[in-house]
Structure formats: structure tokens, C-alpha cells
Short mmCIF file of C-alpha atoms (C1' of nucleotides) in Angstrom, two decimals:
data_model
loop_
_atom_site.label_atom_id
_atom_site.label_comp_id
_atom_site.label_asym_id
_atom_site.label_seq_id
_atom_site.Cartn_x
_atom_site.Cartn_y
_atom_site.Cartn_z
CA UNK A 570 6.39 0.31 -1.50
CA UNK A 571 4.57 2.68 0.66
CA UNK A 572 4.45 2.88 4.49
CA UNK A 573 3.60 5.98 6.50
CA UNK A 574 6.74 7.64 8.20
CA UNK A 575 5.24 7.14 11.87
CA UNK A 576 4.39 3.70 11.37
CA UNK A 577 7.18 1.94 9.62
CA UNK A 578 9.98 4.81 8.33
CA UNK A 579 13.12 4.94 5.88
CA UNK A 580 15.53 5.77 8.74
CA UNK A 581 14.14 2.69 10.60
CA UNK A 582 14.65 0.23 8.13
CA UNK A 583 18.39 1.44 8.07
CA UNK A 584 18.71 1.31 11.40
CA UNK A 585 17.52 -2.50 11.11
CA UNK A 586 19.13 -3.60 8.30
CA UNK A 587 16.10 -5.91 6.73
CA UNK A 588 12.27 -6.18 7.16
CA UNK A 589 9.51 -7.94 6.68
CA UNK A 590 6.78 -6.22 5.05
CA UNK A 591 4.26 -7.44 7.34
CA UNK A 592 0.53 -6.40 7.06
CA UNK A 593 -0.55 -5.57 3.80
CA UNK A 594 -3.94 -7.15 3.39
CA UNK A 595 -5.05 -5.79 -0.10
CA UNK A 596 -5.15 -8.67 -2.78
CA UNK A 597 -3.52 -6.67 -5.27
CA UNK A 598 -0.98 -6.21 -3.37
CA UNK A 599 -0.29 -9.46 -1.86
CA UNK A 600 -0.17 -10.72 -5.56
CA UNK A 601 2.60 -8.32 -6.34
CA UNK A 602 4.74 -9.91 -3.47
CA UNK A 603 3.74 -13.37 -4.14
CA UNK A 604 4.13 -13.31 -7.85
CA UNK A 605 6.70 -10.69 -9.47
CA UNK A 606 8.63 -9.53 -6.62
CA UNK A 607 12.45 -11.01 -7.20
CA UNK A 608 15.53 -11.30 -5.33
CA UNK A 609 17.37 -8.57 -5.88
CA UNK A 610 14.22 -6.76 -7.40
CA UNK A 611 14.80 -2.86 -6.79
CA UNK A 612 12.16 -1.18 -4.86
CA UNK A 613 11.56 2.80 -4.11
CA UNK A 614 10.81 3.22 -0.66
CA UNK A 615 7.97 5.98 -0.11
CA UNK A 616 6.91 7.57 2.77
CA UNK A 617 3.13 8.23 2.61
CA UNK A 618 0.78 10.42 4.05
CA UNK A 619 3.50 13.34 5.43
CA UNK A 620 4.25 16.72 4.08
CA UNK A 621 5.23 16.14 1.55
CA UNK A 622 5.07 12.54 0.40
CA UNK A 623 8.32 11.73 -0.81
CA UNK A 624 10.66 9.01 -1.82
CA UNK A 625 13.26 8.39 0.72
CA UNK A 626 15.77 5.43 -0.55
CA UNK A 627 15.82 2.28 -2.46
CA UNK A 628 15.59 -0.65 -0.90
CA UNK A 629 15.69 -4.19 -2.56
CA UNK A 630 13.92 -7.44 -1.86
CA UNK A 631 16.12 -10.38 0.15
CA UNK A 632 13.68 -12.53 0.54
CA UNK A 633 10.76 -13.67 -1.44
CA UNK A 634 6.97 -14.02 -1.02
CA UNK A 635 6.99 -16.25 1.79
CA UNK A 636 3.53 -16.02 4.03
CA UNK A 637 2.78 -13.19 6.60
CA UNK A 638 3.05 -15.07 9.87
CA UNK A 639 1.68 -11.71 11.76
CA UNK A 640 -2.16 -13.11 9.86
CA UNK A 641 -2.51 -15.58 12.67
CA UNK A 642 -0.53 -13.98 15.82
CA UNK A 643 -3.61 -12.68 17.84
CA UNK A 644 -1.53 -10.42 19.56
CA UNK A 645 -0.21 -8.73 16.38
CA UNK A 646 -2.20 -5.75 15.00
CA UNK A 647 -2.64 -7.70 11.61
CA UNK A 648 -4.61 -10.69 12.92
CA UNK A 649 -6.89 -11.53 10.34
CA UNK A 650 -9.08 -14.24 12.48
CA UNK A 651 -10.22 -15.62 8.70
CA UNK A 652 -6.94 -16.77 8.06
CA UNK A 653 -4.87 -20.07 9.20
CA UNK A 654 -1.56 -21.26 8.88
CA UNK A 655 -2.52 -24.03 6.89
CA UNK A 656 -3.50 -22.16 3.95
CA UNK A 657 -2.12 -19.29 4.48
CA UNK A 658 -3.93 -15.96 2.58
CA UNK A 659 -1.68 -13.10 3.22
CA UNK A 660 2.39 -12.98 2.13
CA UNK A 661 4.82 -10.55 1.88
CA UNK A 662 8.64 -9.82 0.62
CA UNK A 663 11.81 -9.35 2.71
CA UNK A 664 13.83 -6.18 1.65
CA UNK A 665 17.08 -4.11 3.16
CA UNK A 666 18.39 -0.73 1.45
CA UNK A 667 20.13 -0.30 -1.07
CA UNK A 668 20.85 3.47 -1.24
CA UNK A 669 19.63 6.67 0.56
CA UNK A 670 18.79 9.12 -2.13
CA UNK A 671 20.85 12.01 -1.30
CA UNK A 672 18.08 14.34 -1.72
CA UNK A 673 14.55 13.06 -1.11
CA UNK A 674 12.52 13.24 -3.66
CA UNK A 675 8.87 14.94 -3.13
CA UNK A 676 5.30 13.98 -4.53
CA UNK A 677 4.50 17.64 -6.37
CA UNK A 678 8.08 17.64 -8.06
CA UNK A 679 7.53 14.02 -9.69
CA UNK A 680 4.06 14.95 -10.18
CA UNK A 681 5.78 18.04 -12.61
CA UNK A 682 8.02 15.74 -14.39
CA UNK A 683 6.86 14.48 -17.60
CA UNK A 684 9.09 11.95 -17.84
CA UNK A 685 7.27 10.13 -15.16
CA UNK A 686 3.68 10.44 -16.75
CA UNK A 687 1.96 7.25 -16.39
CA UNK A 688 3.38 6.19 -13.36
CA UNK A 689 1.33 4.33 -10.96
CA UNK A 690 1.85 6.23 -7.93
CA UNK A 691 1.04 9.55 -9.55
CA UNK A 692 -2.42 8.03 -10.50
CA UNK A 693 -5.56 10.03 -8.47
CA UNK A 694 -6.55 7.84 -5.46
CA UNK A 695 -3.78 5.20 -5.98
CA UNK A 696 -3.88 3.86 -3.02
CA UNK A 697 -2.34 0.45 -3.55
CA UNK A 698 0.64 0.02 -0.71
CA UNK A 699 2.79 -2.02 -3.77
CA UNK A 700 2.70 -0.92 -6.96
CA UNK A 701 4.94 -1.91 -9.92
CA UNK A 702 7.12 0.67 -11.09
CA UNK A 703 8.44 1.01 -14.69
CA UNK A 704 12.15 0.99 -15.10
CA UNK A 705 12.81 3.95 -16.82
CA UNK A 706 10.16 5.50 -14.20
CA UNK A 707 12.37 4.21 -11.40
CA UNK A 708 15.67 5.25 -13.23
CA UNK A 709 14.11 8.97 -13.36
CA UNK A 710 13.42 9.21 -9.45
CA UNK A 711 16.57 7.75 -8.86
CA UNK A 712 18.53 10.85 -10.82
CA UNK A 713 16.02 13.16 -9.32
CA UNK A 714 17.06 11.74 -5.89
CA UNK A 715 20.51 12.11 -7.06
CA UNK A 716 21.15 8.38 -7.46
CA UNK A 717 22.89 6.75 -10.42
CA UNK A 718 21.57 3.96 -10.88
CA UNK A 719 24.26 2.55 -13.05
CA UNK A 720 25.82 2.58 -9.52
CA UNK A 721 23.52 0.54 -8.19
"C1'" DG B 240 -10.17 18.12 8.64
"C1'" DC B 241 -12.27 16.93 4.21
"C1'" DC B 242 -13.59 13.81 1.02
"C1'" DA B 243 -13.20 10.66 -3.13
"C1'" DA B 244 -12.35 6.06 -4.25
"C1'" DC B 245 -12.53 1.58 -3.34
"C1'" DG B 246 -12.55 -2.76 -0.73
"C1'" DT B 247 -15.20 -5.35 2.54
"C1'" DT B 248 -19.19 -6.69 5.14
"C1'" DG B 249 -23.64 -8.35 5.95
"C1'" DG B 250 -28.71 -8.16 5.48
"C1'" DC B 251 -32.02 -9.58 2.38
"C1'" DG C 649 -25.88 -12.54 -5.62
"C1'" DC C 650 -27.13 -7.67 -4.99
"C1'" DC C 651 -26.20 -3.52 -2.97
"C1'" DA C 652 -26.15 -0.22 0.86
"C1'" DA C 653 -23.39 0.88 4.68
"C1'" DC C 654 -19.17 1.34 6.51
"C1'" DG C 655 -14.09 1.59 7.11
"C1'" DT C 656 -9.65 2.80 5.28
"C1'" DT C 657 -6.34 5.24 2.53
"C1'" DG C 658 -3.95 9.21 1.66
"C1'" DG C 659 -3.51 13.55 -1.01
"C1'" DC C 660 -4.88 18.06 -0.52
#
DNA sequence: GCCAACGTTGGC
DNA sequence: GCCAACGTTGGC
């Protein structure tokens, strides 16, 4: 899961202890959350357009797809005026860390690693804000964060 | 700051 | 229903 350092960081969600991932208005997206997103499902936490990009922790999700109340709260920065509680078009996941890698780990240094060919997030203009992540993909950035994840 | 990709909007 | 215009994302 992506979110930009300024807007929504790593250090932040510690600090809160859960979130809701509120906002994401992409389709693709919203059918990730709504569809394979588990409890307990393990989830590298990216922070996106920074120097560098980089993965900061893993996080995991505590609650499930559930709908994005912020759609229809005109005061919230995510109204979407389309959309009513009724039916409700827009959901999202709960999630809480996990672990902070102990060293983050950067976009051009997974973008060198073979071993993570293929992945999603290395894809030109991937710009999805939830992407699925394979698990030998997430084990990888997880050693190169200095994470274990047998520890997990 | 640039710009490619892509999703969305709205005129026709 | 097409497609041009426009806005957003996000790495570089």
C-alpha cells in the first residue's frame, strides 16, 4: 500500500496504532480491499513520491473491506458527491504495523534485485495505490529491510 | 519541473 | 458510444 510521506506517513501510523485507509477511489484498487484483502493479510507499507521511494514497515490488515464512510462526509477531502450510503461505491481495509524494517528499503535497490523481477510496483507507471504483492516478492523486501519474516 | 500513462468527464 | 480534453499519479 502506497501513501505519500506528507500525507499519510509510516511513523504516523505507529504513532496511531491502526488506520483506515480512507480515500482511494481507483476501482482496481477498491477491488483489492473489498475482495482479497484478509485479516491478518501482510502488507508492505510504501512511502511514495519522496527521495527515494522506499518501503518503510509492514503493516497488516485488522479489519476488512468495510465501506469508506469519508465518500459521503462533505466536509472530508474524499467526498465523492456520486456516491450514497445506501449503496455504498468506495471501501477500504483497516491495518496496524507489524514491524519497522530496520533499514528502509529504497526504490533503485529493489529495482537492482532480480529476485524481485516481476513485481508490481517495479512496473513503469504503476500507479495503482494497492497492489498485490507475491510472497516470495514480499519475503525478499522483508530480508532486504532486515526483517525475518519467519519472525513475523 | 517534466512528462508518460491512464482514468474520468462531457460534448456530440 | 466515441473520443478529445483534462486531471492525477509519481518516478525521474
Amino acid at each position: 500500500m502506497k501513501s505519500e510521506p506528507d500525507a499519510y506517513s509510516w511513523e504516523q501510523l505507529l504513532a496511531d496504532g491502526s488506520t483506515h485507509w480512507d480515500g482511494v477511489r481507483n476501482y482496481q484498487a477498491r477491488n483489492l480491499m473489498r475482495d482479497d484483502m484478509k485479516e491478518g493479510d501482510l502488507v508492505l507499507f510504501y512511502h511514495s513520491n519522496c527521495k527515494p521511494p522506499h518501503v518503510a514497515g509492514v503493516a497488516q490488515v485488522c479489519k476488512e473491506g468495510y465501506p469508506d464512510f469519508s465518500a459521503w462526509d462533505v466536509d472530508s477531502n474524499y467526498y465523492d458527491p456520486k456516491t450514497d450510503s445506501e449503496e455504498p461505491t468506495w471501501m477500504m481495509v483497516d491495518i496496524e504495523p507489524v514491524a519497522t524494517l530496520s533499514t528502509t528499503v529504497e526504490l533503485p535497490d529493489m529495482r537492482a534485485n532480480p529476485a524481485l523481477e516481476g513485481m508490481a510496483l517495479l512496473q513503469r507507471f504503476q500507479r495503482l495505490s494497492v497492489q498485490p504483492v507475491g510472497e516470495e516478492h514480499f519475503a525478499e523486501v522483508c530480508r532486504m529491510g532486515g526483517l525475518d519474516t519467519a519472525t513475523i
